[in-house]
Short mmCIF file of N, CA, C and O and ligand atoms in Angstrom, two decimals:
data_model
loop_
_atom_site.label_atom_id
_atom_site.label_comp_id
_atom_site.label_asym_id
_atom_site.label_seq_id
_atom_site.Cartn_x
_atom_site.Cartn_y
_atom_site.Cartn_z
N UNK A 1 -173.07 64.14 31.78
CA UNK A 1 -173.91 63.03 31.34
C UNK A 1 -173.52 62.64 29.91
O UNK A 1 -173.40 63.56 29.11
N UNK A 2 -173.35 61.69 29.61
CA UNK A 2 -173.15 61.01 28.26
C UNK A 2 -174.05 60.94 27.64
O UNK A 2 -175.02 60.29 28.04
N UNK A 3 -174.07 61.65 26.32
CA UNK A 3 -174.84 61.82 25.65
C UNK A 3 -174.82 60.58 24.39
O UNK A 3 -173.96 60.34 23.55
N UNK A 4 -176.27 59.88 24.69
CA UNK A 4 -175.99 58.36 24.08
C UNK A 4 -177.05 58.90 22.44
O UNK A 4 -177.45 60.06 22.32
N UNK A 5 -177.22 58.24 21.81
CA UNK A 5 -177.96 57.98 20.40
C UNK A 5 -179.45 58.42 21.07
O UNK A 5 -179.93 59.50 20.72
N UNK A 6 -180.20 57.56 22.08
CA UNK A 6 -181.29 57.74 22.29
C UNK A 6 -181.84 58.86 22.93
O UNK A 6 -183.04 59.08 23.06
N UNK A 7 -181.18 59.35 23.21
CA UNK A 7 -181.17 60.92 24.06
C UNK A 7 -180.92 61.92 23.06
O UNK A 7 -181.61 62.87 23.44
N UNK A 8 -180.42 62.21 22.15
CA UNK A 8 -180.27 62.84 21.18
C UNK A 8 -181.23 62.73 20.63
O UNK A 8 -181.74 63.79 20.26
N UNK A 9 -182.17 61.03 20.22
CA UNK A 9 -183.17 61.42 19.69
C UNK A 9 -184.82 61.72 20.16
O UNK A 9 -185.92 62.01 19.69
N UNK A 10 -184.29 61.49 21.13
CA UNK A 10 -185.49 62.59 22.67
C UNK A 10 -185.59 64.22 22.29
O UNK A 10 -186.54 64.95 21.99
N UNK A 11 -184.24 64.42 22.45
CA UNK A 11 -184.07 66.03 22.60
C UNK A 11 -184.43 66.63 21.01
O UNK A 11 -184.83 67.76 20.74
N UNK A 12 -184.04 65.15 19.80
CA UNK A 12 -184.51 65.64 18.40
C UNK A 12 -185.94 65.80 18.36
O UNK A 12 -186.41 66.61 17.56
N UNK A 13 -187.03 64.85 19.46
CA UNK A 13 -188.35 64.53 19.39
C UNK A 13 -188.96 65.77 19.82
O UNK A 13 -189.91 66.19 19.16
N UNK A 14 -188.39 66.71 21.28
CA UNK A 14 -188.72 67.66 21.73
C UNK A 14 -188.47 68.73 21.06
O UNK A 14 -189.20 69.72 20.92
N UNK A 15 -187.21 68.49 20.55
CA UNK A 15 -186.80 69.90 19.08
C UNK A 15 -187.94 70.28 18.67
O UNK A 15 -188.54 71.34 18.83
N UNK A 16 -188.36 68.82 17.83
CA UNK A 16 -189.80 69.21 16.75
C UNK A 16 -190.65 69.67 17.81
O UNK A 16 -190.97 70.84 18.02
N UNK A 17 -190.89 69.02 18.24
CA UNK A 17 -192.42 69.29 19.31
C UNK A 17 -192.31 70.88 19.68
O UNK A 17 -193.23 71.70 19.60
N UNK A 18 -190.98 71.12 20.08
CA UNK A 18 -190.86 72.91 20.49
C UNK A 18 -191.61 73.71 19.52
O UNK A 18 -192.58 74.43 19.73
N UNK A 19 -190.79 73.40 18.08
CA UNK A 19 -190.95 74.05 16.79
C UNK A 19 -192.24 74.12 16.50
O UNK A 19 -192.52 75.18 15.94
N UNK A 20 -193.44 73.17 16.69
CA UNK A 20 -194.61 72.88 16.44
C UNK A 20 -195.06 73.96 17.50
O UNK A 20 -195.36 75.11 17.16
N UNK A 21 -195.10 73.43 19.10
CA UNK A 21 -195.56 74.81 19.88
C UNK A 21 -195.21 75.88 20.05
O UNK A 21 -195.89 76.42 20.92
N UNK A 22 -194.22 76.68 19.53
CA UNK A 22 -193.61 78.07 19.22
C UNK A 22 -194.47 78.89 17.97
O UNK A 22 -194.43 80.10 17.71
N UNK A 23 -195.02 78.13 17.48
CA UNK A 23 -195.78 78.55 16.36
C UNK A 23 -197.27 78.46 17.00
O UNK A 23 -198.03 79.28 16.48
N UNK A 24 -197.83 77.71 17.91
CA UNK A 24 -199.00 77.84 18.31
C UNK A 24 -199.65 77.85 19.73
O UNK A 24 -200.83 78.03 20.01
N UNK A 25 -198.51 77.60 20.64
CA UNK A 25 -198.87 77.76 21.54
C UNK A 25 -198.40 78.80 22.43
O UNK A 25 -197.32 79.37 22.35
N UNK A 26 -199.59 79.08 23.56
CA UNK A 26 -198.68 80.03 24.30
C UNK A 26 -197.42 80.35 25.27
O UNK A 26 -197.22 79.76 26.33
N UNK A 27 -196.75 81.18 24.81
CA UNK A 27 -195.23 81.04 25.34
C UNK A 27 -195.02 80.41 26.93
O UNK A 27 -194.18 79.56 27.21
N UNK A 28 -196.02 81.04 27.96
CA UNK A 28 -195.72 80.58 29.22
C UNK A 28 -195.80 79.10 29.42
O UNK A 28 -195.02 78.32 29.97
N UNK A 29 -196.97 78.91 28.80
CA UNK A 29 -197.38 77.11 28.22
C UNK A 29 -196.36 76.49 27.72
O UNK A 29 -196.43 75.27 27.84
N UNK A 30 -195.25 76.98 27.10
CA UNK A 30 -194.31 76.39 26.48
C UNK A 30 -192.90 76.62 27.41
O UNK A 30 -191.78 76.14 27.22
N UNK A 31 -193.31 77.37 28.30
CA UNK A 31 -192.09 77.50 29.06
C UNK A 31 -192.01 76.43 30.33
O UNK A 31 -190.96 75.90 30.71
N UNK A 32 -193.31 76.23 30.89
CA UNK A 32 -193.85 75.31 31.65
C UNK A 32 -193.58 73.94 31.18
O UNK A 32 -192.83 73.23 31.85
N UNK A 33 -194.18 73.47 29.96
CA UNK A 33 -193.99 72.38 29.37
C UNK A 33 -192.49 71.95 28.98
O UNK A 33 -192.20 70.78 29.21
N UNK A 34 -191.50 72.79 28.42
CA UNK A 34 -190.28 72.26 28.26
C UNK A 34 -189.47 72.08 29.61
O UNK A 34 -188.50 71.33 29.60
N UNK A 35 -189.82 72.72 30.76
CA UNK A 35 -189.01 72.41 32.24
C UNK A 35 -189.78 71.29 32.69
O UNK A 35 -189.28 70.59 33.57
N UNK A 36 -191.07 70.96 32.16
CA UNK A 36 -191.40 69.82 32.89
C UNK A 36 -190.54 68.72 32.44
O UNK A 36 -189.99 67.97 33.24
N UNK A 37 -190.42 68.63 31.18
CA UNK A 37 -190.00 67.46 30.13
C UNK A 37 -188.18 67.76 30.36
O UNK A 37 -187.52 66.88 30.90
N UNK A 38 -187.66 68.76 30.00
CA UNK A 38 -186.39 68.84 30.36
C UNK A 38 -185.86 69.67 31.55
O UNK A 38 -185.23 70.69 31.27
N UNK A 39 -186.07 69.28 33.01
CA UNK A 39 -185.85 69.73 34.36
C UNK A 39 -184.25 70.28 34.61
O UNK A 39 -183.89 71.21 35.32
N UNK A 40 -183.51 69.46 33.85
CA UNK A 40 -181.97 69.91 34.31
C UNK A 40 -182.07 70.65 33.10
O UNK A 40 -182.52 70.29 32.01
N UNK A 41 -181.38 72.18 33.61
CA UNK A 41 -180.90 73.19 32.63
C UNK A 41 -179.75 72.78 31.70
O UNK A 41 -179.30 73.71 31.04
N UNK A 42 -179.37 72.00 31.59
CA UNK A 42 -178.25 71.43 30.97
C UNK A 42 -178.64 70.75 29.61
O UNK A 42 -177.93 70.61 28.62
N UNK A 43 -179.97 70.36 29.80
CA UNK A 43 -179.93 69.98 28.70
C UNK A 43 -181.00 70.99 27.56
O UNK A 43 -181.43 70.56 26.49
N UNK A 44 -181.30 72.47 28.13
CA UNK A 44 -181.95 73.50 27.97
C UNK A 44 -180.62 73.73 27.03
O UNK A 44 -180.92 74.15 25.92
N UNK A 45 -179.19 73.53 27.24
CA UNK A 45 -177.95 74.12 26.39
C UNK A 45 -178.30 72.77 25.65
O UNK A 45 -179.09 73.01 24.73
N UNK A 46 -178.01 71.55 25.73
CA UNK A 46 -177.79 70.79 24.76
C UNK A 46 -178.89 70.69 23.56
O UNK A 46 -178.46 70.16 22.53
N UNK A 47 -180.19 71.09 23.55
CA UNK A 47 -181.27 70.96 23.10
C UNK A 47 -180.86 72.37 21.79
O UNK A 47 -181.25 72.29 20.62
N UNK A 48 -180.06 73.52 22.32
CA UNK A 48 -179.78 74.83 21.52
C UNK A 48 -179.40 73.70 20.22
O UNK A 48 -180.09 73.75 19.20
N UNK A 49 -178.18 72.64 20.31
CA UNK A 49 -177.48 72.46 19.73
C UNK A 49 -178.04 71.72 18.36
O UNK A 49 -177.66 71.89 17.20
N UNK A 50 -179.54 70.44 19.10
CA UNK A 50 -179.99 70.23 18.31
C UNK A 50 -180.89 70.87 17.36
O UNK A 50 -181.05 70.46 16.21
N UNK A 51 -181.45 71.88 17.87
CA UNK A 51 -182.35 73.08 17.40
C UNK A 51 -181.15 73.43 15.99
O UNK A 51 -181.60 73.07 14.90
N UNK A 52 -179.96 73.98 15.95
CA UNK A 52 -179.28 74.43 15.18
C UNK A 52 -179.14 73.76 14.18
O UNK A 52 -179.22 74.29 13.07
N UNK A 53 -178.85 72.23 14.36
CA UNK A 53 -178.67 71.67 13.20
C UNK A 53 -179.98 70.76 12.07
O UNK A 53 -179.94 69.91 11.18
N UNK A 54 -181.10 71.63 12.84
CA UNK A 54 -181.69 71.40 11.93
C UNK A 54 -182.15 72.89 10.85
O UNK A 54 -182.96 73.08 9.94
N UNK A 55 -181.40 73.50 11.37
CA UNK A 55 -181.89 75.21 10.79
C UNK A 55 -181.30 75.00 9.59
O UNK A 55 -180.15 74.59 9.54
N UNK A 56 -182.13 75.30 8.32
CA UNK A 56 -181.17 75.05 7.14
C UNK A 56 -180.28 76.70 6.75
O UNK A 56 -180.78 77.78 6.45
N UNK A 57 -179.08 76.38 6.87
CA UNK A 57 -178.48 77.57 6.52
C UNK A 57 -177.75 78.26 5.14
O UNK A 57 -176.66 78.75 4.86
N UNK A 58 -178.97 78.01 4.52
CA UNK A 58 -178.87 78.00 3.06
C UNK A 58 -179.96 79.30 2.62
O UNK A 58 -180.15 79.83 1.52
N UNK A 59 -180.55 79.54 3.90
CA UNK A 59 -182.15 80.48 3.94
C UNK A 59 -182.03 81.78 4.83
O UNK A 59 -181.31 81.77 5.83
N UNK A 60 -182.47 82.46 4.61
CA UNK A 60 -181.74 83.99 4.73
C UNK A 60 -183.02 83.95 6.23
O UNK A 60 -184.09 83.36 6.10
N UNK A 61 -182.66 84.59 7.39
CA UNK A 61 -182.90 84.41 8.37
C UNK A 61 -184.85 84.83 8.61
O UNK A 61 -185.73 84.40 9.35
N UNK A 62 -184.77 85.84 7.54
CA UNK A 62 -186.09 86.38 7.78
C UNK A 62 -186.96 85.85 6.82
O UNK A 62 -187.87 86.48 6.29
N UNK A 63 -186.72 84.92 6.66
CA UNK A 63 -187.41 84.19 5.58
C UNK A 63 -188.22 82.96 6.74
O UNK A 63 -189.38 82.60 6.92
N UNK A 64 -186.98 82.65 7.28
CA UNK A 64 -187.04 81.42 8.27
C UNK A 64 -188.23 82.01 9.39
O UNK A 64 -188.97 81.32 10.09
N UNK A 65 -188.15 83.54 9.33
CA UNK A 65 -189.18 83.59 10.43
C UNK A 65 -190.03 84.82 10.22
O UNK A 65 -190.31 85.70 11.03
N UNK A 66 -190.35 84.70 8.99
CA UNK A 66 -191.52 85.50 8.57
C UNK A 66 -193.03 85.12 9.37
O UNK A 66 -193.90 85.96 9.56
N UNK A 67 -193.14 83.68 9.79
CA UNK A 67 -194.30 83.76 9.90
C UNK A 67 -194.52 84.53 11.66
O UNK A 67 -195.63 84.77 12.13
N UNK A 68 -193.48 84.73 12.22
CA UNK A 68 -193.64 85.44 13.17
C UNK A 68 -194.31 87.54 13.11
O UNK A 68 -194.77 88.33 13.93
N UNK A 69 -194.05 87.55 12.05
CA UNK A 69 -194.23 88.94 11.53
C UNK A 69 -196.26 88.99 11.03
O UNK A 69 -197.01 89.96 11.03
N UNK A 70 -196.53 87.70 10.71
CA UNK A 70 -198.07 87.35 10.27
C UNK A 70 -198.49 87.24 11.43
O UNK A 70 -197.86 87.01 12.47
N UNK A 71 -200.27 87.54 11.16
CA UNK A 71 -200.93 87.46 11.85
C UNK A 71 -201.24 85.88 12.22
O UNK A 71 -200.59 85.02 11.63
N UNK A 72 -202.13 85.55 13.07
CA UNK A 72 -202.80 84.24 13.12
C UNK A 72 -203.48 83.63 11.69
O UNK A 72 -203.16 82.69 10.96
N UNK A 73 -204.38 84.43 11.65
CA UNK A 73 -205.56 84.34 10.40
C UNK A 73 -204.45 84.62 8.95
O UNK A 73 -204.76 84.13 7.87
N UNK A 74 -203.68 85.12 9.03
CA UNK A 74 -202.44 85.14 7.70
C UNK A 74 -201.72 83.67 7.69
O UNK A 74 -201.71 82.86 6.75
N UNK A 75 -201.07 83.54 9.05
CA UNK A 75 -200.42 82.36 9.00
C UNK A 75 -201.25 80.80 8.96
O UNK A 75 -200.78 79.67 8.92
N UNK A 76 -202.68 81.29 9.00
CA UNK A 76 -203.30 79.65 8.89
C UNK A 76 -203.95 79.86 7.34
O UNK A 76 -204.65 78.96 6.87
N UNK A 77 -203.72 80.94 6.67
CA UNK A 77 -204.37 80.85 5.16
C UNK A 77 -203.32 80.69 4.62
O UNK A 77 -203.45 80.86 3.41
N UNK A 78 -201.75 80.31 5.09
CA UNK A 78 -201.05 80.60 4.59
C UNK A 78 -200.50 79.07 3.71
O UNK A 78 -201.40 78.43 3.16
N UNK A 79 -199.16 78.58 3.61
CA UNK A 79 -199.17 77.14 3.58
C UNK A 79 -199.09 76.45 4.82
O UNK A 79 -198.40 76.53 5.84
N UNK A 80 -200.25 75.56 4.29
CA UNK A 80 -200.50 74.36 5.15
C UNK A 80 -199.18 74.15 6.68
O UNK A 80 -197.98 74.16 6.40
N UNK A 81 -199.49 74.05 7.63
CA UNK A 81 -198.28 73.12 8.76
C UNK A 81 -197.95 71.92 8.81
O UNK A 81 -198.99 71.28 9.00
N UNK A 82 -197.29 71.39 8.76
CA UNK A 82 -196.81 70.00 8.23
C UNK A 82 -197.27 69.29 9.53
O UNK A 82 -197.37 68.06 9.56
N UNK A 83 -197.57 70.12 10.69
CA UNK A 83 -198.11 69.46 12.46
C UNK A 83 -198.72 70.54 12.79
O UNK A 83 -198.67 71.65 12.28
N UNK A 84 -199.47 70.04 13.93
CA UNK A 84 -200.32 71.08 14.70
C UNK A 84 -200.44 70.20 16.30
O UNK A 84 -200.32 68.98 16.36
N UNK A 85 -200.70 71.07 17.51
CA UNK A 85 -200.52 70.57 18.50
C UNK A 85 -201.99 70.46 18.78
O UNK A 85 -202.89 71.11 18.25
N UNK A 86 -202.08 69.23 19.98
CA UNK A 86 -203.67 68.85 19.64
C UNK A 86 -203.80 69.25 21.35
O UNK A 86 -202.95 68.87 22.17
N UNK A 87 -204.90 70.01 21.69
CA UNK A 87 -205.08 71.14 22.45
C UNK A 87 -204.99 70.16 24.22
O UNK A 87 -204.40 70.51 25.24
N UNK A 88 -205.87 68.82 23.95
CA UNK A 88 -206.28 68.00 24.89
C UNK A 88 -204.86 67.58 25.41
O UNK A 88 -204.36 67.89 26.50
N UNK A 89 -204.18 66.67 24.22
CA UNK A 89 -203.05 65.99 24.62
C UNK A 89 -201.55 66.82 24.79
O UNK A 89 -200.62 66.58 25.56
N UNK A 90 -201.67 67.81 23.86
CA UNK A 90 -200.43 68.51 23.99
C UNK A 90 -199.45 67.52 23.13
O UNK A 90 -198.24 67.53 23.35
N UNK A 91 -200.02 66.69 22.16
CA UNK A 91 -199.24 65.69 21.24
C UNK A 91 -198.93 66.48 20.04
O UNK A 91 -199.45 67.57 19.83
N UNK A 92 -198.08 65.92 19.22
CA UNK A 92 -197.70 66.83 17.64
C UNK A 92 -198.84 65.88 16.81
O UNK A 92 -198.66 64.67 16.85
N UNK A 93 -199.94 66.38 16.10
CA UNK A 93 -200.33 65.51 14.84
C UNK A 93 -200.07 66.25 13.75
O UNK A 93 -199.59 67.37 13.64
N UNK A 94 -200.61 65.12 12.57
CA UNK A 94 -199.89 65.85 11.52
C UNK A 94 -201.14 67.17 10.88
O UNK A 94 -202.34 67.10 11.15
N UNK A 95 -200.61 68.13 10.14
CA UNK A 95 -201.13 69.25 10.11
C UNK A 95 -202.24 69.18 9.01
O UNK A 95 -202.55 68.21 8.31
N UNK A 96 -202.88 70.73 9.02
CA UNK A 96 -204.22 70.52 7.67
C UNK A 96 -203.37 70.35 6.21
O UNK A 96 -202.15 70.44 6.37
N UNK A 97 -203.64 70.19 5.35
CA UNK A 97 -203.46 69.48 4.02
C UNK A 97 -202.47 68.34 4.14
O UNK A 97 -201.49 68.02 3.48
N UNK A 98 -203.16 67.78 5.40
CA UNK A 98 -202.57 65.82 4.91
C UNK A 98 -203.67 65.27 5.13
O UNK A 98 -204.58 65.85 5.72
N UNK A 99 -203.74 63.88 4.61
CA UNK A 99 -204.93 62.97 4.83
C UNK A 99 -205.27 62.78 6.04
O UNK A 99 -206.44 62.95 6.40
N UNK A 100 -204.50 62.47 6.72
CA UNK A 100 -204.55 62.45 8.67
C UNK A 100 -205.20 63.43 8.82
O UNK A 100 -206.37 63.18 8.57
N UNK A 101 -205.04 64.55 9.14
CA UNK A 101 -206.07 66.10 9.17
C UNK A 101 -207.39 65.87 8.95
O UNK A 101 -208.38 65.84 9.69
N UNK A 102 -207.13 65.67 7.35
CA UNK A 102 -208.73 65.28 6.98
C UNK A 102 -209.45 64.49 7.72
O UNK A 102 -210.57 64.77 8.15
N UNK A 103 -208.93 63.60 7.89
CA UNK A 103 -209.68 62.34 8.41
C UNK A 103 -210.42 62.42 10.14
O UNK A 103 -211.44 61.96 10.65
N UNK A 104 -209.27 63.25 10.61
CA UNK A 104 -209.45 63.85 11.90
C UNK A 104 -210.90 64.69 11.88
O UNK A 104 -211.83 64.71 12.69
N UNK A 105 -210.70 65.36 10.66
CA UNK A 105 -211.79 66.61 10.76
C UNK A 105 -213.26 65.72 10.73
O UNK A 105 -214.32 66.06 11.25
N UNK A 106 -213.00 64.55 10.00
CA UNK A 106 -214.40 64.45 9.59
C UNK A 106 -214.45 63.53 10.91
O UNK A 106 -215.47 63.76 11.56
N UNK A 107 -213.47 62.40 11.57
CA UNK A 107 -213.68 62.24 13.09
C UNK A 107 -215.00 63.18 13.79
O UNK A 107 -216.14 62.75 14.00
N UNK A 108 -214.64 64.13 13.98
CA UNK A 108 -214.96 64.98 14.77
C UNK A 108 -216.33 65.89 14.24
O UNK A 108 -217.03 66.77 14.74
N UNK A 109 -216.27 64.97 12.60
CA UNK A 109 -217.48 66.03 12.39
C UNK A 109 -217.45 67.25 12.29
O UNK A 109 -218.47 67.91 12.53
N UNK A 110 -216.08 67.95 11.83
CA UNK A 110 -215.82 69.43 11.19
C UNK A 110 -216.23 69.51 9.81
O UNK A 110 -216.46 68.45 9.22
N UNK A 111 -216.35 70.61 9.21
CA UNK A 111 -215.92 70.84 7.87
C UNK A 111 -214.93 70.86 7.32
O UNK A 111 -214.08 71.35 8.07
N UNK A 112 -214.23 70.40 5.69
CA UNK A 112 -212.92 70.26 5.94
C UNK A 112 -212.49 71.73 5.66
O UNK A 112 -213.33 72.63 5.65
N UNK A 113 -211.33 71.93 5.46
CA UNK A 113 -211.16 72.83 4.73
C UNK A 113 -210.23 73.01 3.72
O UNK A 113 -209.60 72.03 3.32
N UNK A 114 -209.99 74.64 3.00
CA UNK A 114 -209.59 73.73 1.40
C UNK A 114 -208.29 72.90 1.12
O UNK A 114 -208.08 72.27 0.08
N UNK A 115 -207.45 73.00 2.21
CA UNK A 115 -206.27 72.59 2.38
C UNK A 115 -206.39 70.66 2.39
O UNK A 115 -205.91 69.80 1.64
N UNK A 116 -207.42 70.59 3.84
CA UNK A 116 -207.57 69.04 3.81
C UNK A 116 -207.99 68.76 2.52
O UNK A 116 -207.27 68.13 1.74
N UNK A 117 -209.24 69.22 2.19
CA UNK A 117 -210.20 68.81 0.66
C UNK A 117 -209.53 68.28 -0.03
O UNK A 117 -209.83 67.19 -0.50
N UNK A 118 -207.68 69.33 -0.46
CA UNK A 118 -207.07 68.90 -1.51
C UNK A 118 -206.20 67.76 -1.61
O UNK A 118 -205.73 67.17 -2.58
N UNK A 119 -206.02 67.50 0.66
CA UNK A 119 -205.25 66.62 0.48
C UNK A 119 -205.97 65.06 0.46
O UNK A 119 -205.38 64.06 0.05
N UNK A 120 -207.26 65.08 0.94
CA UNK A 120 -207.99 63.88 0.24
C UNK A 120 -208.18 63.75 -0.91
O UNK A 120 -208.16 62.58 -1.28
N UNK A 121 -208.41 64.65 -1.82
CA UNK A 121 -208.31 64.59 -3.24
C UNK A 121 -207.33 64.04 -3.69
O UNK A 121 -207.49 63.05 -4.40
N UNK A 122 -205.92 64.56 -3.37
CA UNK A 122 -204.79 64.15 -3.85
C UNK A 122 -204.90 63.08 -3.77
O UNK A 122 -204.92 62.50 -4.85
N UNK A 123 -205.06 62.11 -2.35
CA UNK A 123 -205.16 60.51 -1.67
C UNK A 123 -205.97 59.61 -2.97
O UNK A 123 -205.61 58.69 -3.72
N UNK A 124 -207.03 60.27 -2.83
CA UNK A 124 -208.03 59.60 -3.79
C UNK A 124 -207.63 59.33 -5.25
O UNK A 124 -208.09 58.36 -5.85
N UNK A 125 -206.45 60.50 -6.01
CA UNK A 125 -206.48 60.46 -7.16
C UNK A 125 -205.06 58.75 -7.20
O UNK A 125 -204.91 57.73 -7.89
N UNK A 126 -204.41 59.41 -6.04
CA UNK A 126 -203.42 58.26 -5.81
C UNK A 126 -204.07 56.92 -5.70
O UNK A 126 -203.40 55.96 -6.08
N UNK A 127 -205.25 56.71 -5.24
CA UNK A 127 -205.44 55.63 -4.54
C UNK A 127 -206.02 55.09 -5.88
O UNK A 127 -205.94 53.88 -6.12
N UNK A 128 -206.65 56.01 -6.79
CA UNK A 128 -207.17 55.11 -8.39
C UNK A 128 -206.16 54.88 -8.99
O UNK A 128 -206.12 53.78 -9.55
N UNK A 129 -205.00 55.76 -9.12
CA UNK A 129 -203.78 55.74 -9.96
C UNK A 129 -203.51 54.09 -9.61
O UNK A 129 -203.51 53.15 -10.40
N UNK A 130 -203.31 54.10 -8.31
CA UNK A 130 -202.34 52.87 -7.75
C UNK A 130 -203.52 51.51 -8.14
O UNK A 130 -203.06 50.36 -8.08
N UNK A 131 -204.48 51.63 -8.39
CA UNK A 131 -205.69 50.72 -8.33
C UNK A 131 -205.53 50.13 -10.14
O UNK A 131 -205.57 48.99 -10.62
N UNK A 132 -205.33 51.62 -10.84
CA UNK A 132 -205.64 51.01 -12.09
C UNK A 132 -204.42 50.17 -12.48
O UNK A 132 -204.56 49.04 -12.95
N UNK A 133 -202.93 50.88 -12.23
CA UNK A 133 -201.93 50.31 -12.10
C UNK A 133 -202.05 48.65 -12.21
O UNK A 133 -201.77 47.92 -13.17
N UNK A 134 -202.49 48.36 -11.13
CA UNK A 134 -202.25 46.92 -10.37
C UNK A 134 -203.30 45.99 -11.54
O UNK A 134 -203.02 45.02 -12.23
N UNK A 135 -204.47 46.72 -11.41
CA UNK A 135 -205.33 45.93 -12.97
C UNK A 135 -204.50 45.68 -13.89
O UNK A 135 -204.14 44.65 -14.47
N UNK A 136 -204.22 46.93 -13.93
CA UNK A 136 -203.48 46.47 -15.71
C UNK A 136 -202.33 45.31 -15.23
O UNK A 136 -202.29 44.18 -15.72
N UNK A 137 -201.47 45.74 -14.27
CA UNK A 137 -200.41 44.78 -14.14
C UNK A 137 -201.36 43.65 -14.45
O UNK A 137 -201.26 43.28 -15.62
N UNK A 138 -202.08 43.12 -13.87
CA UNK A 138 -202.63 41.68 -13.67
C UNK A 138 -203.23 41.01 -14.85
O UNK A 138 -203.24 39.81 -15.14
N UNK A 139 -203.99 42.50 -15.74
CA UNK A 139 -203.95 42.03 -16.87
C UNK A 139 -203.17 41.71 -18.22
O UNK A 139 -203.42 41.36 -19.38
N UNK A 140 -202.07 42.04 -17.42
CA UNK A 140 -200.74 42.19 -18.69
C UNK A 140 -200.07 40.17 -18.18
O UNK A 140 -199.90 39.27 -19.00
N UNK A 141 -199.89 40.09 -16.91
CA UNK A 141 -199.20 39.07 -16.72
C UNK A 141 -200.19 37.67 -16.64
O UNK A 141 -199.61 36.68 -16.17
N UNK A 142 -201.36 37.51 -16.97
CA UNK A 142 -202.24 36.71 -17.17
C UNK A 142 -201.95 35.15 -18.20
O UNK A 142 -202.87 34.35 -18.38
ZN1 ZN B 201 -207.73 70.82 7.98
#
């Protein structure tokens, strides 16, 4: 099969998505889910390839997979996940300490926690920064 641009960036889409459920979901769940999505074993090899080149090999191996050595409750006090898999859809969203998170949490009517807190904070401090900015611009070019 010819491997075109858009297929590469399928198998880059499922890369991440793996990487996201290897960290949280359960393995059989993930074994199920990647044969559904990729049925020919063939591309079970081509998928190795993209997996590799995103491994940065600049990082000493057990570094890369320390968080396998943590517990659950270690690895979620730990830093923030940049994604998290959302239990219903089995979709990638983005993880606790981003504004998305936050926003999710309070969706749903959670508490945040200190990770989101900081990343609405952060939003907020941006969102005056960028506010006073634009004043002043307007009052400078008047
Ligand atoms: Zn959160």
């Amino acid at each position: 099969m010819e491997l075109t641009d858009a297929r590469v960036a399928e198998l880059e889409r499922i890369a991440f998505q793996f990487a996201a459920r290897v960290r949280t979901c359960d393995p059989e769940d993930n074994r199920r889910w990647l044969v559904e999505l990729l049925p020919d074993p063939h591309d079970w090899f081509r998928l190795n390839f993209v997996l590799a080149a995103a491994v940065p090999e600049d990082r000493p191996w057990s570094e890369m997979t320390r968080w396998t050595h943590q517990t659950k409750e270690e690895r979620e006090s730990a830093v923030p996940l940049a994604f998290a898999i959302d239990p219903a859809s089995g979709r990638v969203m983005k993880g606790c300490g981003t504004p998305a998170a936050a926003r999710r949490h309070k969706e749903r009517g959670e508490d945040l926690d200190p990770a989101c807190r900081d990343a609405i904070r952060a939003e907020n401090r941006l969102k005056k920064r960028r506010y006073r900015a634009k004043a002043t611009a307007q009052l400078v070019t008047r």
